[in-house]
């Protein structure tokens, strides 16, 4: 591989303009493919095959009117007064026209619905009073029969008994109606103080298939049509769209990365080069990936992950090659030879490091969860593009720039010795022991909050406080109860069709069983399928969609099935779907972690030809990973430092975040392990004592790894201040994970532990040594087979074609 990369580097340097133009053409083609083939990104996280998905499919097939996606519009008066009659009428007319928009099936008028509910309650009460009065009249009529002849008495008595039976049936229906109304009494469309109203918008398509254009049309139509003195807020289901990829925070992250590069490299052109190549890589990787969205379902956060990874690894991989090339130029190596050699050595390490990230990301497909596998695949595409650009476009640009990548003050020292001071003594054992113990203690303390980590998906409460989603969520919670933000849809599957009084009795029976479950505040039947074998109920939990009690309620309701008579229950709805997704992701997390740890051990044994080095490296990765989980839990679930990170309403950790972090942080941890520990192995192989080799290897690699880690933290950290909750937590998790792994584990704990292990760190059983292939990650054999030619660099051309 090193020899091949050497040749690629030399070819790219000699044909620099051709390589540059080729990449510009590739970028143009990928952008064109995205514009012509790209489809709609989904903001709804779904996993086919879950209990919720099965119920949803059942509804779509047999009860289409209850299977469409829905969202909520919250109307409220601006000054907190009650709605006027004119405002109510105007809102009703606005919702009627909203229901006529393309893609919208219906929009309910909350004032009309609330009035109908009130009238139904009154009708039931009036009916019960009339039935009681009729019973009294029948009693009086029967008492007056005593003086009639026997044949007349029998006929009159038979007629009265028939009336009693009919009245009893009527009273039974009224009693059932009264119980159903009582069970649904906490479901209101207009708040008791008359200041807030909730309207439901039902779409033609399932929630996942509702297009952003349809949602935007609803928002624009309602916003433009609200009457004076009234404001409208929209729930997450209506406002969710493709998140912003590049904002102020992301730009700030790139600025910090640029400053880091400028400080390290000392030349503006050299500092701009990694950022330029990373941006080209992101442009190609992300647009090429988005071109697939027309053929496969893709979550809206997926391209953001590609941007994060593409920028971070793209900058770092270019930096590794650039840094090696600069050192060789200063030593007087001929330009093209230096580029080729840097590509064959550091480029070889880049390819290997990128391969570990690729393997970890593609391994997300083993989870069997479609959207997670797609996120891993898109991330892998962006990383692969970053690697290819690093070993092709970077050499071409280096050839075009010539000596301009060097600071002016260093150009005068070309050809002179630039060897830095190499440590001649190892660190003290006492220092190593204290460092290892202190580092492990810090990591364990950071990991403690992870013991209470709960997984979930964001709801309106986690959005920015000035967002319409947050305003809608808090208004509903305040005026109608927290559970209204996460209603459940319970479906009763009947063994046979029921109609008339039997259907009413079945609704009553099933409704009472559901209402009897803990943490249920209201139950209301919402309809029956056309084959009369399916009855749907709306169930309002006591708490919000991300609460533990709601998750337990979903499990309890499913546990009720089967009811007497062979009735089976299924639970659906966004809250139920989020719970199912979180539980399934929790189930696959140990499997994926096991796969990654196994990969880690195999890769590191191949690279370092050791048993203890891979074990310590893998344990270090696990510790930094759980420290990252702990940091995420403390901030996003517990609310620590919430004001700093924009967490105003703590909730569960993003359900797919731990799995994504395992894949990405594994790859990055192996990068840092490779660039640091390979230097230690090289020093040990060249005859340095094991403990001295640890210090010399750390000394040789810490500058570039420190810069690379700071760049990654800056790029990832820029996403912490995104307006989208998913992106904020993902950005924080990646930034904190790199911080913990690079600075705590790789630069402190691992060197200290390797010092304590001494020579035994490089122990490998003889039988294993014989069968393992020799993996030359740093391209040492290439350096031996290509002795460099030293020439005065001032005589070299500045650019070449």
Short mmCIF file of C-alpha atoms in Angstrom, two decimals, residues 163-596:
data_model
loop_
_atom_site.label_atom_id
_atom_site.label_comp_id
_atom_site.label_asym_id
_atom_site.label_seq_id
_atom_site.Cartn_x
_atom_site.Cartn_y
_atom_site.Cartn_z
CA UNK A 163 -92.01 -0.23 27.17
CA UNK A 164 -89.95 -1.05 30.28
CA UNK A 165 -87.63 -3.25 28.25
CA UNK A 166 -87.21 -0.59 25.61
CA UNK A 167 -86.62 2.02 28.31
CA UNK A 168 -84.08 -0.22 30.05
CA UNK A 169 -82.18 -0.65 26.79
CA UNK A 170 -82.26 3.09 26.29
CA UNK A 171 -81.02 3.67 29.83
CA UNK A 172 -78.23 1.13 29.31
CA UNK A 173 -77.13 2.99 26.20
CA UNK A 174 -77.27 6.27 28.09
CA UNK A 175 -75.23 4.79 30.94
CA UNK A 176 -72.59 3.60 28.49
CA UNK A 177 -72.59 7.02 26.84
CA UNK A 178 -72.21 8.65 30.25
CA UNK A 179 -69.26 6.41 31.12
CA UNK A 180 -67.58 7.08 27.78
CA UNK A 181 -68.06 10.81 28.24
CA UNK A 182 -66.70 10.63 31.78
CA UNK A 183 -63.62 8.73 30.58
CA UNK A 184 -62.98 11.39 27.93
CA UNK A 185 -63.93 14.40 30.04
CA UNK A 186 -60.29 15.50 30.41
CA UNK A 187 -59.89 15.80 26.65
CA UNK A 188 -60.56 19.41 25.81
CA UNK A 189 -60.10 21.43 22.65
CA UNK A 190 -60.44 24.80 24.38
CA UNK A 191 -58.83 25.54 27.73
CA UNK A 192 -61.10 26.10 30.71
CA UNK A 193 -60.07 29.76 30.91
CA UNK A 194 -60.98 30.26 27.24
CA UNK A 195 -57.57 31.67 26.26
CA UNK A 196 -56.09 28.74 24.31
CA UNK A 197 -57.43 26.33 21.70
CA UNK A 198 -55.87 23.24 20.12
CA UNK A 199 -56.59 22.31 16.52
CA UNK A 200 -55.53 19.04 14.92
CA UNK A 201 -54.36 18.91 11.31
CA UNK A 202 -54.58 15.48 9.65
CA UNK A 203 -52.53 14.84 6.52
CA UNK A 204 -53.29 12.53 3.63
CA UNK A 205 -50.00 10.66 3.98
CA UNK A 206 -48.41 8.85 6.89
CA UNK A 207 -46.29 11.03 9.16
CA UNK A 208 -43.01 9.98 7.57
CA UNK A 209 -44.27 10.68 4.05
CA UNK A 210 -45.63 14.19 4.63
CA UNK A 211 -43.44 16.48 2.54
CA UNK A 212 -41.84 19.67 3.87
CA UNK A 213 -43.75 21.59 1.19
CA UNK A 214 -47.08 20.42 2.65
CA UNK A 215 -46.02 21.38 6.17
CA UNK A 216 -44.72 24.76 5.03
CA UNK A 217 -47.97 25.43 3.19
CA UNK A 218 -49.95 24.81 6.39
CA UNK A 219 -47.67 27.07 8.43
CA UNK A 220 -47.75 29.89 5.87
CA UNK A 221 -51.53 29.66 5.37
CA UNK A 222 -52.32 29.71 9.09
CA UNK A 223 -49.74 32.38 9.94
CA UNK A 224 -51.09 34.70 7.26
CA UNK A 225 -54.70 34.11 8.27
CA UNK A 226 -54.78 34.35 12.07
CA UNK A 227 -57.19 37.07 13.24
CA UNK A 228 -56.01 40.17 15.08
CA UNK A 229 -55.11 39.55 18.72
CA UNK A 230 -54.49 35.83 18.16
CA UNK A 231 -51.18 34.01 17.76
CA UNK A 232 -50.59 30.51 16.38
CA UNK A 233 -47.88 28.03 17.43
CA UNK A 234 -47.08 24.78 15.63
CA UNK A 235 -46.06 21.41 17.04
CA UNK A 236 -42.93 19.47 16.13
CA UNK A 237 -44.85 17.24 13.72
CA UNK A 238 -45.60 20.26 11.50
CA UNK A 239 -42.40 22.27 11.87
CA UNK A 240 -39.79 19.49 11.60
CA UNK A 241 -37.76 19.96 8.45
CA UNK A 242 -34.22 19.61 7.12
CA UNK A 243 -31.90 21.15 9.74
CA UNK A 244 -29.55 23.98 8.91
CA UNK A 245 -26.14 22.57 8.01
CA UNK A 246 -24.00 25.69 8.39
CA UNK A 247 -24.75 28.30 11.04
CA UNK A 248 -22.86 30.76 13.21
CA UNK A 249 -21.61 28.02 15.56
CA UNK A 250 -20.34 25.87 12.72
CA UNK A 251 -18.53 28.83 11.15
CA UNK A 252 -17.00 29.66 14.53
CA UNK A 253 -15.75 26.08 14.79
CA UNK A 254 -14.06 26.39 11.40
CA UNK A 255 -12.49 29.70 12.46
CA UNK A 256 -11.01 28.06 15.57
CA UNK A 257 -9.72 25.21 13.40
CA UNK A 258 -8.14 27.75 11.04
CA UNK A 259 -6.48 29.59 13.92
CA UNK A 260 -5.12 26.29 15.25
CA UNK A 261 -3.68 25.47 11.85
CA UNK A 262 -2.18 28.93 11.48
CA UNK A 263 -0.50 28.75 14.90
CA UNK A 264 0.86 25.27 14.19
CA UNK A 265 1.96 25.82 10.59
CA UNK A 266 2.88 29.50 10.71
CA UNK A 267 1.81 30.18 7.12
CA UNK A 268 -1.59 31.37 5.93
CA UNK A 269 -1.51 29.32 2.72
CA UNK A 270 -0.52 26.17 4.60
CA UNK A 271 -3.32 26.74 7.14
CA UNK A 272 -5.89 27.26 4.36
CA UNK A 273 -4.94 24.09 2.49
CA UNK A 274 -6.51 21.50 4.88
CA UNK A 275 -9.71 23.54 5.15
CA UNK A 276 -9.95 23.89 1.37
CA UNK A 277 -9.51 20.15 0.75
CA UNK A 278 -11.98 19.34 3.53
CA UNK A 279 -14.62 21.63 2.02
CA UNK A 280 -14.18 20.01 -1.39
CA UNK A 281 -14.49 16.58 0.23
CA UNK A 282 -17.64 17.60 2.08
CA UNK A 283 -19.12 19.02 -1.11
CA UNK A 284 -18.50 15.78 -3.00
CA UNK A 285 -19.36 13.36 -0.19
CA UNK A 286 -22.53 15.03 1.06
CA UNK A 287 -24.05 15.85 -2.34
CA UNK A 288 -23.25 12.37 -3.66
CA UNK A 289 -24.91 10.88 -0.59
CA UNK A 290 -27.95 13.13 -0.90
CA UNK A 291 -28.35 12.00 -4.48
CA UNK A 292 -29.30 8.62 -2.97
CA UNK A 293 -32.19 10.17 -1.03
CA UNK A 294 -34.45 9.85 -4.06
CA UNK A 295 -34.13 6.06 -3.92
CA UNK A 296 -33.84 5.35 -0.17
CA UNK A 297 -35.36 6.82 2.98
CA UNK A 298 -32.89 9.18 4.62
CA UNK A 299 -33.18 10.99 7.96
CA UNK A 300 -32.75 14.76 7.81
CA UNK A 301 -29.84 14.68 10.27
CA UNK A 302 -27.89 12.24 8.06
CA UNK A 303 -26.18 14.86 5.83
CA UNK A 304 -25.27 16.86 8.94
CA UNK A 305 -23.34 13.85 10.24
CA UNK A 306 -21.58 13.68 6.88
CA UNK A 307 -20.65 17.36 7.11
CA UNK A 308 -19.31 16.90 10.66
CA UNK A 309 -17.16 13.92 9.77
CA UNK A 310 -16.10 15.20 6.37
CA UNK A 311 -14.84 18.49 7.77
CA UNK A 312 -13.12 17.00 10.82
CA UNK A 313 -11.30 14.06 9.23
CA UNK A 314 -10.72 15.95 5.97
CA UNK A 315 -8.77 18.66 7.78
CA UNK A 316 -6.87 16.19 9.95
CA UNK A 317 -5.91 13.79 7.15
CA UNK A 318 -4.59 16.60 4.97
CA UNK A 319 -2.72 17.98 7.97
CA UNK A 320 -0.89 14.70 8.60
CA UNK A 321 0.43 14.57 5.03
CA UNK A 322 1.14 18.30 4.92
CA UNK A 323 3.06 18.22 8.20
CA UNK A 324 5.28 15.34 6.99
CA UNK A 325 5.93 17.07 3.66
CA UNK A 326 6.91 20.33 5.37
CA UNK A 327 9.45 18.55 7.60
CA UNK A 328 10.98 16.87 4.55
CA UNK A 329 11.14 20.14 2.62
CA UNK A 330 13.00 21.76 5.49
CA UNK A 331 15.43 18.84 5.42
CA UNK A 332 16.12 19.66 1.77
CA UNK A 333 14.19 16.85 0.07
CA UNK A 334 13.32 17.51 -3.58
CA UNK A 335 9.73 18.75 -4.00
CA UNK A 336 8.12 15.87 -5.94
CA UNK A 337 10.07 13.28 -3.99
CA UNK A 338 8.97 14.83 -0.70
CA UNK A 339 5.31 14.84 -1.78
CA UNK A 340 5.48 11.23 -2.93
CA UNK A 341 7.28 10.11 0.23
CA UNK A 342 4.84 11.97 2.49
CA UNK A 343 1.98 10.31 0.61
CA UNK A 344 3.55 6.88 0.98
CA UNK A 345 4.25 7.25 4.71
CA UNK A 346 1.80 9.62 6.38
CA UNK A 347 -0.67 8.96 3.56
CA UNK A 348 -0.41 5.26 4.30
CA UNK A 349 -1.24 5.98 7.93
CA UNK A 350 -4.15 8.17 6.78
CA UNK A 351 -5.56 5.36 4.64
CA UNK A 352 -5.27 2.91 7.50
CA UNK A 353 -6.80 5.34 10.01
CA UNK A 354 -9.61 6.19 7.60
CA UNK A 355 -10.23 2.50 7.03
CA UNK A 356 -10.85 1.96 10.75
CA UNK A 357 -13.41 4.77 10.71
CA UNK A 358 -15.02 3.30 7.59
CA UNK A 359 -15.26 -0.16 9.13
CA UNK A 360 -16.81 1.21 12.32
CA UNK A 361 -19.37 3.29 10.43
CA UNK A 362 -20.33 0.56 7.96
CA UNK A 363 -20.67 -1.85 10.89
CA UNK A 364 -23.72 0.19 11.91
CA UNK A 365 -25.55 -1.84 9.29
CA UNK A 366 -25.19 -4.96 11.47
CA UNK A 367 -27.67 -3.40 13.92
CA UNK A 368 -30.46 -4.14 11.44
CA UNK A 369 -31.87 -0.63 11.92
CA UNK A 370 -32.32 1.01 8.54
CA UNK A 371 -31.89 4.70 9.30
CA UNK A 372 -28.87 3.97 11.52
CA UNK A 373 -27.21 1.92 8.81
CA UNK A 374 -27.91 4.71 6.32
CA UNK A 375 -26.32 7.27 8.64
CA UNK A 376 -23.26 5.03 8.94
CA UNK A 377 -23.12 4.53 5.17
CA UNK A 378 -23.34 8.26 4.42
CA UNK A 379 -20.71 8.98 7.08
CA UNK A 380 -18.50 6.28 5.54
CA UNK A 381 -18.91 7.81 2.07
CA UNK A 382 -17.80 11.21 3.38
CA UNK A 383 -14.81 9.70 5.21
CA UNK A 384 -13.82 7.68 2.12
CA UNK A 385 -13.94 10.83 -0.01
CA UNK A 386 -11.83 12.64 2.60
CA UNK A 387 -9.20 9.88 2.44
CA UNK A 388 -9.10 9.84 -1.38
CA UNK A 389 -8.83 13.62 -1.51
CA UNK A 390 -6.05 13.56 1.09
CA UNK A 391 -3.88 11.22 -1.03
CA UNK A 392 -4.66 12.76 -4.44
CA UNK A 393 -5.77 16.40 -4.25
CA UNK A 394 -3.44 17.26 -1.37
CA UNK A 395 -0.29 16.16 -3.28
CA UNK A 396 -1.49 18.11 -6.34
CA UNK A 397 -2.03 21.31 -4.35
CA UNK A 398 1.28 20.85 -2.55
CA UNK A 399 3.02 20.69 -5.94
CA UNK A 400 1.25 23.84 -7.12
CA UNK A 401 2.09 25.75 -3.96
CA UNK A 402 5.72 24.66 -3.78
CA UNK A 403 7.63 26.38 -0.96
CA UNK A 404 4.80 28.80 -0.17
CA UNK A 405 3.51 26.36 2.44
CA UNK A 406 6.56 27.23 4.56
CA UNK A 407 6.76 30.34 6.74
CA UNK A 408 9.18 32.95 5.38
CA UNK A 409 11.43 32.64 8.43
CA UNK A 410 11.90 28.90 7.84
CA UNK A 411 12.70 29.10 4.15
CA UNK A 412 16.13 30.45 5.03
CA UNK A 413 16.89 27.30 7.03
CA UNK A 414 16.08 24.79 4.26
CA UNK A 415 18.59 21.99 4.11
CA UNK A 416 19.79 22.55 7.66
CA UNK A 417 19.21 20.11 10.49
CA UNK A 418 15.79 20.56 12.07
CA UNK A 419 15.91 17.65 14.43
CA UNK A 420 14.33 18.65 17.69
CA UNK A 421 15.48 17.67 21.12
CA UNK A 422 14.75 13.98 21.59
CA UNK A 423 14.11 12.81 25.18
CA UNK A 424 17.00 10.76 26.52
CA UNK A 425 15.37 9.50 29.70
CA UNK A 426 11.97 7.96 30.44
CA UNK A 427 9.37 9.47 32.73
CA UNK A 428 9.59 8.44 36.35
CA UNK A 429 7.63 5.39 37.43
CA UNK A 430 6.03 7.38 40.25
CA UNK A 431 4.78 9.98 37.77
CA UNK A 432 3.50 7.24 35.47
CA UNK A 433 1.64 5.56 38.32
CA UNK A 434 0.09 8.82 39.55
CA UNK A 435 -0.88 9.79 35.98
CA UNK A 436 -2.50 6.43 35.30
CA UNK A 437 -4.43 6.42 38.58
CA UNK A 438 -5.54 10.06 38.28
CA UNK A 439 -6.56 9.65 34.64
CA UNK A 440 -8.55 6.50 35.35
CA UNK A 441 -10.21 8.18 38.34
CA UNK A 442 -11.28 11.17 36.23
CA UNK A 443 -12.67 8.91 33.50
CA UNK A 444 -14.60 6.78 36.00
CA UNK A 445 -16.08 9.85 37.71
CA UNK A 446 -17.12 11.26 34.34
CA UNK A 447 -18.75 7.93 33.47
CA UNK A 448 -20.88 7.68 36.64
CA UNK A 449 -23.91 9.60 35.24
CA UNK A 450 -24.07 7.07 32.37
CA UNK A 451 -25.47 4.54 34.86
CA UNK A 452 -28.77 6.44 34.81
CA UNK A 453 -28.85 7.22 31.08
CA UNK A 454 -32.31 6.97 29.47
CA UNK A 455 -32.84 6.98 25.73
CA UNK A 456 -35.56 8.82 23.88
CA UNK A 457 -36.30 11.12 20.97
CA UNK A 458 -36.63 14.90 21.27
CA UNK A 459 -40.03 16.50 21.66
CA UNK A 460 -41.12 20.12 21.64
CA UNK A 461 -39.74 20.77 25.13
CA UNK A 462 -36.17 20.29 23.91
CA UNK A 463 -36.41 22.89 21.15
CA UNK A 464 -35.13 26.45 21.49
CA UNK A 465 -37.21 28.50 23.92
CA UNK A 466 -38.05 31.07 21.25
CA UNK A 467 -39.19 28.42 18.75
CA UNK A 468 -42.82 27.87 17.87
CA UNK A 469 -42.49 24.16 18.74
CA UNK A 470 -41.45 24.98 22.28
CA UNK A 471 -44.23 27.55 22.67
CA UNK A 472 -46.83 25.05 21.44
CA UNK A 473 -45.52 22.35 23.77
CA UNK A 474 -45.48 24.53 26.88
CA UNK A 475 -48.89 26.06 26.16
CA UNK A 476 -50.46 22.61 25.82
CA UNK A 477 -48.76 21.39 28.98
CA UNK A 478 -49.89 24.43 30.95
CA UNK A 479 -53.46 24.65 29.67
CA UNK A 480 -54.39 21.03 28.91
CA UNK A 481 -51.93 18.77 30.72
CA UNK A 482 -48.55 17.27 29.84
CA UNK A 483 -50.03 14.07 28.41
CA UNK A 484 -51.84 15.91 25.62
CA UNK A 485 -48.41 16.48 24.05
CA UNK A 486 -48.00 12.74 23.58
CA UNK A 487 -51.37 11.02 23.04
CA UNK A 488 -51.41 7.28 22.39
CA UNK A 489 -53.48 5.52 19.76
CA UNK A 490 -54.79 2.19 21.06
CA UNK A 491 -56.33 -0.23 18.59
CA UNK A 492 -58.62 -3.08 19.67
CA UNK A 493 -58.68 -6.02 17.25
CA UNK A 494 -62.01 -7.89 17.62
CA UNK A 495 -62.53 -11.58 16.83
CA UNK A 496 -65.70 -10.76 14.85
CA UNK A 497 -67.49 -7.74 13.47
CA UNK A 498 -69.71 -5.77 15.87
CA UNK A 499 -72.34 -3.13 15.15
CA UNK A 500 -75.05 -1.18 16.94
CA UNK A 501 -75.46 -1.76 20.67
CA UNK A 502 -72.86 -4.52 20.67
CA UNK A 503 -70.27 -2.12 19.24
CA UNK A 504 -71.17 0.45 21.89
CA UNK A 505 -70.86 -2.14 24.66
CA UNK A 506 -67.49 -3.24 23.25
CA UNK A 507 -66.24 0.36 23.23
CA UNK A 508 -67.33 0.67 26.85
CA UNK A 509 -65.71 -2.62 27.88
CA UNK A 510 -62.37 -1.91 26.18
CA UNK A 511 -62.40 1.75 27.22
CA UNK A 512 -62.89 0.87 30.90
CA UNK A 513 -60.01 -1.62 30.79
CA UNK A 514 -57.73 1.01 29.25
CA UNK A 515 -58.92 3.73 31.62
CA UNK A 516 -58.18 1.46 34.56
CA UNK A 517 -54.47 1.36 33.70
CA UNK A 518 -52.18 3.48 35.84
CA UNK A 519 -51.23 6.95 34.52
CA UNK A 520 -54.20 7.25 32.15
CA UNK A 521 -56.12 10.52 32.40
CA UNK A 522 -58.55 10.15 29.50
CA UNK A 523 -59.80 7.63 26.94
CA UNK A 524 -62.00 8.35 23.94
CA UNK A 525 -63.13 6.08 21.08
CA UNK A 526 -62.31 7.79 17.77
CA UNK A 527 -63.80 5.40 15.24
CA UNK A 528 -64.30 1.94 13.84
CA UNK A 529 -62.87 0.29 10.72
CA UNK A 530 -65.07 -0.37 7.71
CA UNK A 531 -65.10 -4.12 8.44
CA UNK A 532 -66.24 -3.35 12.03
CA UNK A 533 -63.44 -5.50 13.49
CA UNK A 534 -61.16 -2.68 14.60
CA UNK A 535 -61.91 0.02 17.17
CA UNK A 536 -59.46 2.89 17.75
CA UNK A 537 -59.12 4.87 20.98
CA UNK A 538 -57.24 8.03 21.85
CA UNK A 539 -55.51 7.68 25.22
CA UNK A 540 -54.05 10.64 27.12
CA UNK A 541 -51.21 9.75 29.53
CA UNK A 542 -50.68 11.55 32.80
CA UNK A 543 -47.24 12.83 31.79
CA UNK A 544 -45.36 13.86 28.66
CA UNK A 545 -44.19 11.63 25.80
CA UNK A 546 -40.62 11.27 27.14
CA UNK A 547 -41.54 10.48 30.75
CA UNK A 548 -40.81 7.12 32.32
CA UNK A 549 -44.47 6.78 33.33
CA UNK A 550 -45.63 7.07 29.70
CA UNK A 551 -43.12 4.42 28.61
CA UNK A 552 -44.42 2.14 31.37
CA UNK A 553 -48.02 2.88 30.33
CA UNK A 554 -47.28 1.68 26.78
CA UNK A 555 -45.89 -1.56 28.20
CA UNK A 556 -48.88 -1.92 30.57
CA UNK A 557 -51.44 -1.42 27.80
CA UNK A 558 -49.76 -4.03 25.63
CA UNK A 559 -49.68 -6.32 28.64
CA UNK A 560 -53.49 -6.17 28.95
CA UNK A 561 -53.84 -8.12 25.72
CA UNK A 562 -55.68 -10.39 25.15
CA UNK A 563 -58.83 -9.13 26.85
CA UNK A 564 -61.86 -11.30 27.55
CA UNK A 565 -63.50 -12.51 24.34
CA UNK A 566 -60.23 -12.67 22.43
CA UNK A 567 -59.82 -8.91 21.98
CA UNK A 568 -56.18 -7.93 21.34
CA UNK A 569 -54.75 -4.46 21.91
CA UNK A 570 -52.05 -2.61 19.97
CA UNK A 571 -50.52 0.77 20.74
CA UNK A 572 -49.36 3.36 18.20
CA UNK A 573 -48.77 7.09 18.02
CA UNK A 574 -45.62 9.21 18.01
CA UNK A 575 -44.96 8.71 21.73
CA UNK A 576 -45.33 4.93 21.39
CA UNK A 577 -43.13 4.94 18.29
CA UNK A 578 -40.39 6.88 20.06
CA UNK A 579 -40.49 4.43 22.96
CA UNK A 580 -40.22 1.42 20.64
CA UNK A 581 -37.33 2.97 18.73
CA UNK A 582 -35.45 3.81 21.93
CA UNK A 583 -35.92 0.32 23.34
CA UNK A 584 -34.80 -1.36 20.12
CA UNK A 585 -31.72 0.86 19.93
CA UNK A 586 -30.94 0.02 23.56
CA UNK A 587 -31.17 -3.67 22.69
CA UNK A 588 -28.69 -3.47 19.78
CA UNK A 589 -26.22 -1.25 21.65
CA UNK A 590 -24.36 -4.11 23.43
CA UNK A 591 -24.14 -6.09 20.16
CA UNK A 592 -22.64 -3.18 18.28
CA UNK A 593 -20.25 -2.32 21.11
CA UNK A 594 -19.08 -5.94 21.11
CA UNK A 595 -18.50 -5.84 17.35
CA UNK A 596 -16.49 -2.63 17.63
#
